[in-house]
Coordinates of C-alpha atoms in Angstrom, one line a residue:
Chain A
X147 CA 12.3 17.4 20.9
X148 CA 11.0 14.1 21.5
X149 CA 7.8 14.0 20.8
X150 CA 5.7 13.3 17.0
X151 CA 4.9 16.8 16.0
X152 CA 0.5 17.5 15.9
X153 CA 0.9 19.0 12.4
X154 CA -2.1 20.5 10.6
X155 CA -3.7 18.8 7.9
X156 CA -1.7 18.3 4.3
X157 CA -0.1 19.8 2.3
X158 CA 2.2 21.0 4.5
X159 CA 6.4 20.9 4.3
X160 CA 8.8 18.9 5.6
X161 CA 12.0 19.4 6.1
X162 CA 14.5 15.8 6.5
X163 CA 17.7 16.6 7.7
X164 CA 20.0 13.6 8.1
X165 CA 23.8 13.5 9.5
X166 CA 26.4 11.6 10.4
X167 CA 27.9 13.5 13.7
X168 CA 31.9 14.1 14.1
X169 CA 33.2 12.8 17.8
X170 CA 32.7 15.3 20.8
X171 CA 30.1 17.8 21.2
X172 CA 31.9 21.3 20.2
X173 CA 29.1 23.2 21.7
X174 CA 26.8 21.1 19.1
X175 CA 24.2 20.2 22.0
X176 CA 23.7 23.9 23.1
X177 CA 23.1 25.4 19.6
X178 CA 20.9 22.9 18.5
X179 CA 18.4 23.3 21.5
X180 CA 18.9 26.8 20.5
X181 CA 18.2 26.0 16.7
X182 CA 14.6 24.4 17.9
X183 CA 13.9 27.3 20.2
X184 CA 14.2 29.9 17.4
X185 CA 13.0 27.8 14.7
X186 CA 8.9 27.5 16.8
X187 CA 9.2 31.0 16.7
X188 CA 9.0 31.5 13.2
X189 CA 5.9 32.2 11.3
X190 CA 4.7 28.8 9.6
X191 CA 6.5 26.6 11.8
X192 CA 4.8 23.2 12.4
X193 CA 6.9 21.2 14.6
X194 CA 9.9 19.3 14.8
X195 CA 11.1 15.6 15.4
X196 CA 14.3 15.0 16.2
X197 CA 16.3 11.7 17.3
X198 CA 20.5 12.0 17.3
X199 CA 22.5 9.1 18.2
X200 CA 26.1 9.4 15.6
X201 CA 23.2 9.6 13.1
X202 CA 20.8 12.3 13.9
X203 CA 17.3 12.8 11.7
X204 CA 16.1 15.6 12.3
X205 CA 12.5 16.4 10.4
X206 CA 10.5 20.0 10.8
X207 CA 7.5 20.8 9.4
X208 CA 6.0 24.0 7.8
X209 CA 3.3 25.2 6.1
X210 CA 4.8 27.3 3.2
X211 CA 8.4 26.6 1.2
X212 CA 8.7 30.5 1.7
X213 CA 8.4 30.1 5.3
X214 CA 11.1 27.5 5.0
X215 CA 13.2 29.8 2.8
X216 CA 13.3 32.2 5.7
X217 CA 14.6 30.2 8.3
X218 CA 17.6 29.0 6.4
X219 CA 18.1 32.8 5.8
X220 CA 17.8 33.4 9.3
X221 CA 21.2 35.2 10.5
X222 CA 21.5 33.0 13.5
X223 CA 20.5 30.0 12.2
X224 CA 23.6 30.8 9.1
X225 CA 26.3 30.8 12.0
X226 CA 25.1 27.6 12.9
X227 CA 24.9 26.2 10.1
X228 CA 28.4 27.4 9.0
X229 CA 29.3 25.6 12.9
X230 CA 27.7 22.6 11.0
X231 CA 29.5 22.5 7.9
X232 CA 32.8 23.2 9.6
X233 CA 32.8 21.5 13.1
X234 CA 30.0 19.0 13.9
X235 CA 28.4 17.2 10.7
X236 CA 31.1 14.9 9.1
X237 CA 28.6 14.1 6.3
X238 CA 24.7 15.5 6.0
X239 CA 22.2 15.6 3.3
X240 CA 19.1 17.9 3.5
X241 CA 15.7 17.3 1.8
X242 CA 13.1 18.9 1.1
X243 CA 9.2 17.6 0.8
X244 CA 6.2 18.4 0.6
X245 CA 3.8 15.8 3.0
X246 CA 0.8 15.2 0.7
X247 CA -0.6 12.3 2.9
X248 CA -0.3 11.2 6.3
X249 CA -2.1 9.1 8.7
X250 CA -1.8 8.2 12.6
Chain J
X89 CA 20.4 1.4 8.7
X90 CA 23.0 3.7 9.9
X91 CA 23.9 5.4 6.3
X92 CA 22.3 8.5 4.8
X93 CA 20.6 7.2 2.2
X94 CA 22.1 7.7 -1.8
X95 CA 18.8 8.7 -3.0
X96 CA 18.7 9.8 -7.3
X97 CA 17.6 12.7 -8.7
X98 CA 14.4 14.9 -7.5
X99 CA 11.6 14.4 -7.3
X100 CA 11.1 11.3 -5.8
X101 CA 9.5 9.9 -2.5
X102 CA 9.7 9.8 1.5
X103 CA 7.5 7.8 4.1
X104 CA 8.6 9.5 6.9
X105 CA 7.6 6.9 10.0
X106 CA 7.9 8.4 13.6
X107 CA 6.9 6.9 16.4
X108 CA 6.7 6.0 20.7
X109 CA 7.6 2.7 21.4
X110 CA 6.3 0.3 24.1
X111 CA 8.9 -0.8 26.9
X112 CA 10.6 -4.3 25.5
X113 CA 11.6 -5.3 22.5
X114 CA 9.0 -8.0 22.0
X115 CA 10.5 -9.5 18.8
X116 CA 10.6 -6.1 17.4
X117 CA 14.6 -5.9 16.5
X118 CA 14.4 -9.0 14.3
X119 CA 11.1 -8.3 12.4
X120 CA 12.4 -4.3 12.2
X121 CA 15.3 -5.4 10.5
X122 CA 13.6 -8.1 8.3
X123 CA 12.0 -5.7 7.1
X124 CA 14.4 -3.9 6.2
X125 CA 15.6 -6.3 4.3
X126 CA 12.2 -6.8 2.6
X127 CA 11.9 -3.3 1.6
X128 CA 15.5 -3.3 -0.2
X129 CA 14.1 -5.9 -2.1
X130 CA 11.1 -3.7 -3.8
X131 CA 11.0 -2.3 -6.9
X132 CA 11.4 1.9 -6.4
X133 CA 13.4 1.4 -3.0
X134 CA 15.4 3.9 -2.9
X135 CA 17.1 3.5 0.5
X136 CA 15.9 4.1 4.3
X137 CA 17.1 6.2 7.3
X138 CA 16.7 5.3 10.7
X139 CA 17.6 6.0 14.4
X140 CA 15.9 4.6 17.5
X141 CA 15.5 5.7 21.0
X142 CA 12.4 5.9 22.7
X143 CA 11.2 7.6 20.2
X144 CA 11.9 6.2 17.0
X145 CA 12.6 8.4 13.0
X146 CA 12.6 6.1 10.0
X147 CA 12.4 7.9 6.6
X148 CA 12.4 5.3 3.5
X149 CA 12.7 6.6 -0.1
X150 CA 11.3 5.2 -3.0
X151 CA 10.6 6.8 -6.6
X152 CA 7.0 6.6 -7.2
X153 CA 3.7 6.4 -5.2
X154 CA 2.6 3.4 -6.2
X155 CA 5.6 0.8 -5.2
X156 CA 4.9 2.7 -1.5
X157 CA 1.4 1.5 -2.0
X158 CA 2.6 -2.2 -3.0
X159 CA 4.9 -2.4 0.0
X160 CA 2.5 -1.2 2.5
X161 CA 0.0 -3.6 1.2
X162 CA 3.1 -7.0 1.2
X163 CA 1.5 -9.3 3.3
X164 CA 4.9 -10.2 5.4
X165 CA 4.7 -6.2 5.9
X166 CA 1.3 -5.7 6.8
X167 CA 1.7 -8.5 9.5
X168 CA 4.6 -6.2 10.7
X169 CA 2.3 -3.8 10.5
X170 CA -0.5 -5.1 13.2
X171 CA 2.4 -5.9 15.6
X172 CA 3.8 -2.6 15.9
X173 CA 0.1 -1.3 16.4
X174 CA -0.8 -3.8 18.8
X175 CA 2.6 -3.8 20.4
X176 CA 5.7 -1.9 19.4
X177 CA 4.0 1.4 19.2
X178 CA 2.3 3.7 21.9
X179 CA 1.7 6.2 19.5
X180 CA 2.9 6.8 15.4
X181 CA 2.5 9.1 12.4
X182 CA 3.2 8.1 9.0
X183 CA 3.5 11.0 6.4
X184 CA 4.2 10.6 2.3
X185 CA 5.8 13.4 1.2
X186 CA 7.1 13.8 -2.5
X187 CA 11.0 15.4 -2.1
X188 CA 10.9 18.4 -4.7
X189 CA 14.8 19.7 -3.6
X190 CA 18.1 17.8 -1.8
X191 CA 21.4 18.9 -1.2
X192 CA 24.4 18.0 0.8

């Protein structure tokens, strides 16, 4: 999770996830590991970039918003997020984007 | 720089900035926030996320393409700019990406 994902060239998606964490980890650490294992299996997936101190950003990158559609739909990845909501994020915003430009 | 940022309405704009820093700070704390201070100050800023470890996340927001263009081309910035290439920075990516969808 800690390197700059080697995304294709644009368009492609991004997906910024920002979040203010609540104290202790509640399983948090194990689940989201899980989270970034699942999510490169999923068609379209680009890569991920992630940094989490008691913020976390966490940005992914896909090809397609259908793609991206299907991973919030993902039955796993809904019990985590409901663990999100309820147990680990104190505050969070999510955005969606589409990466028109980008340069290295 | 530890906030989630209170961006408006959709659409509007995100430079996300990752990067691999260099051991040492190297003056880069002071200039880093500087210019974060700098940016605030531009017409369009819409606010800025950011977390640093080794590797490092920032994701400003602003509402239209071309104050992005105006602030990478401030002349205090671009100075900024050659430092972190020539010293901050291992390695970056810099993607522009237009948010089409938030929630929180």
């Amino acid at each position: 999770m800690s390197e700059i994902a080697n995304t294709t060239t644009t368009p492609y998606y991004a997906v910024i996830f920002t979040s203010h964490r609540t104290e202790g980890d509640k399983g948090y650490s194990e689940i989201a590991a899980r989270m970034v294992e699942l999510a490169s299996q999923q068609p379209a997936f680009l890569g991920v970039e992630s940094v989490c101190e008691s913020v976390g950003i966490t940005v992914s990158y896909w090809a397609d918003l259908e793609s991206i559609k299907a991973w919030k739909d993902n039955a796993e990845h809904i019990i985590a997020q409901e663990r999100g909501k309820e147990e680990w994020y104190s505050e969070y915003k999510t955005r969606i984007a589409k990466v028109e430009r980008d340069y290295s």
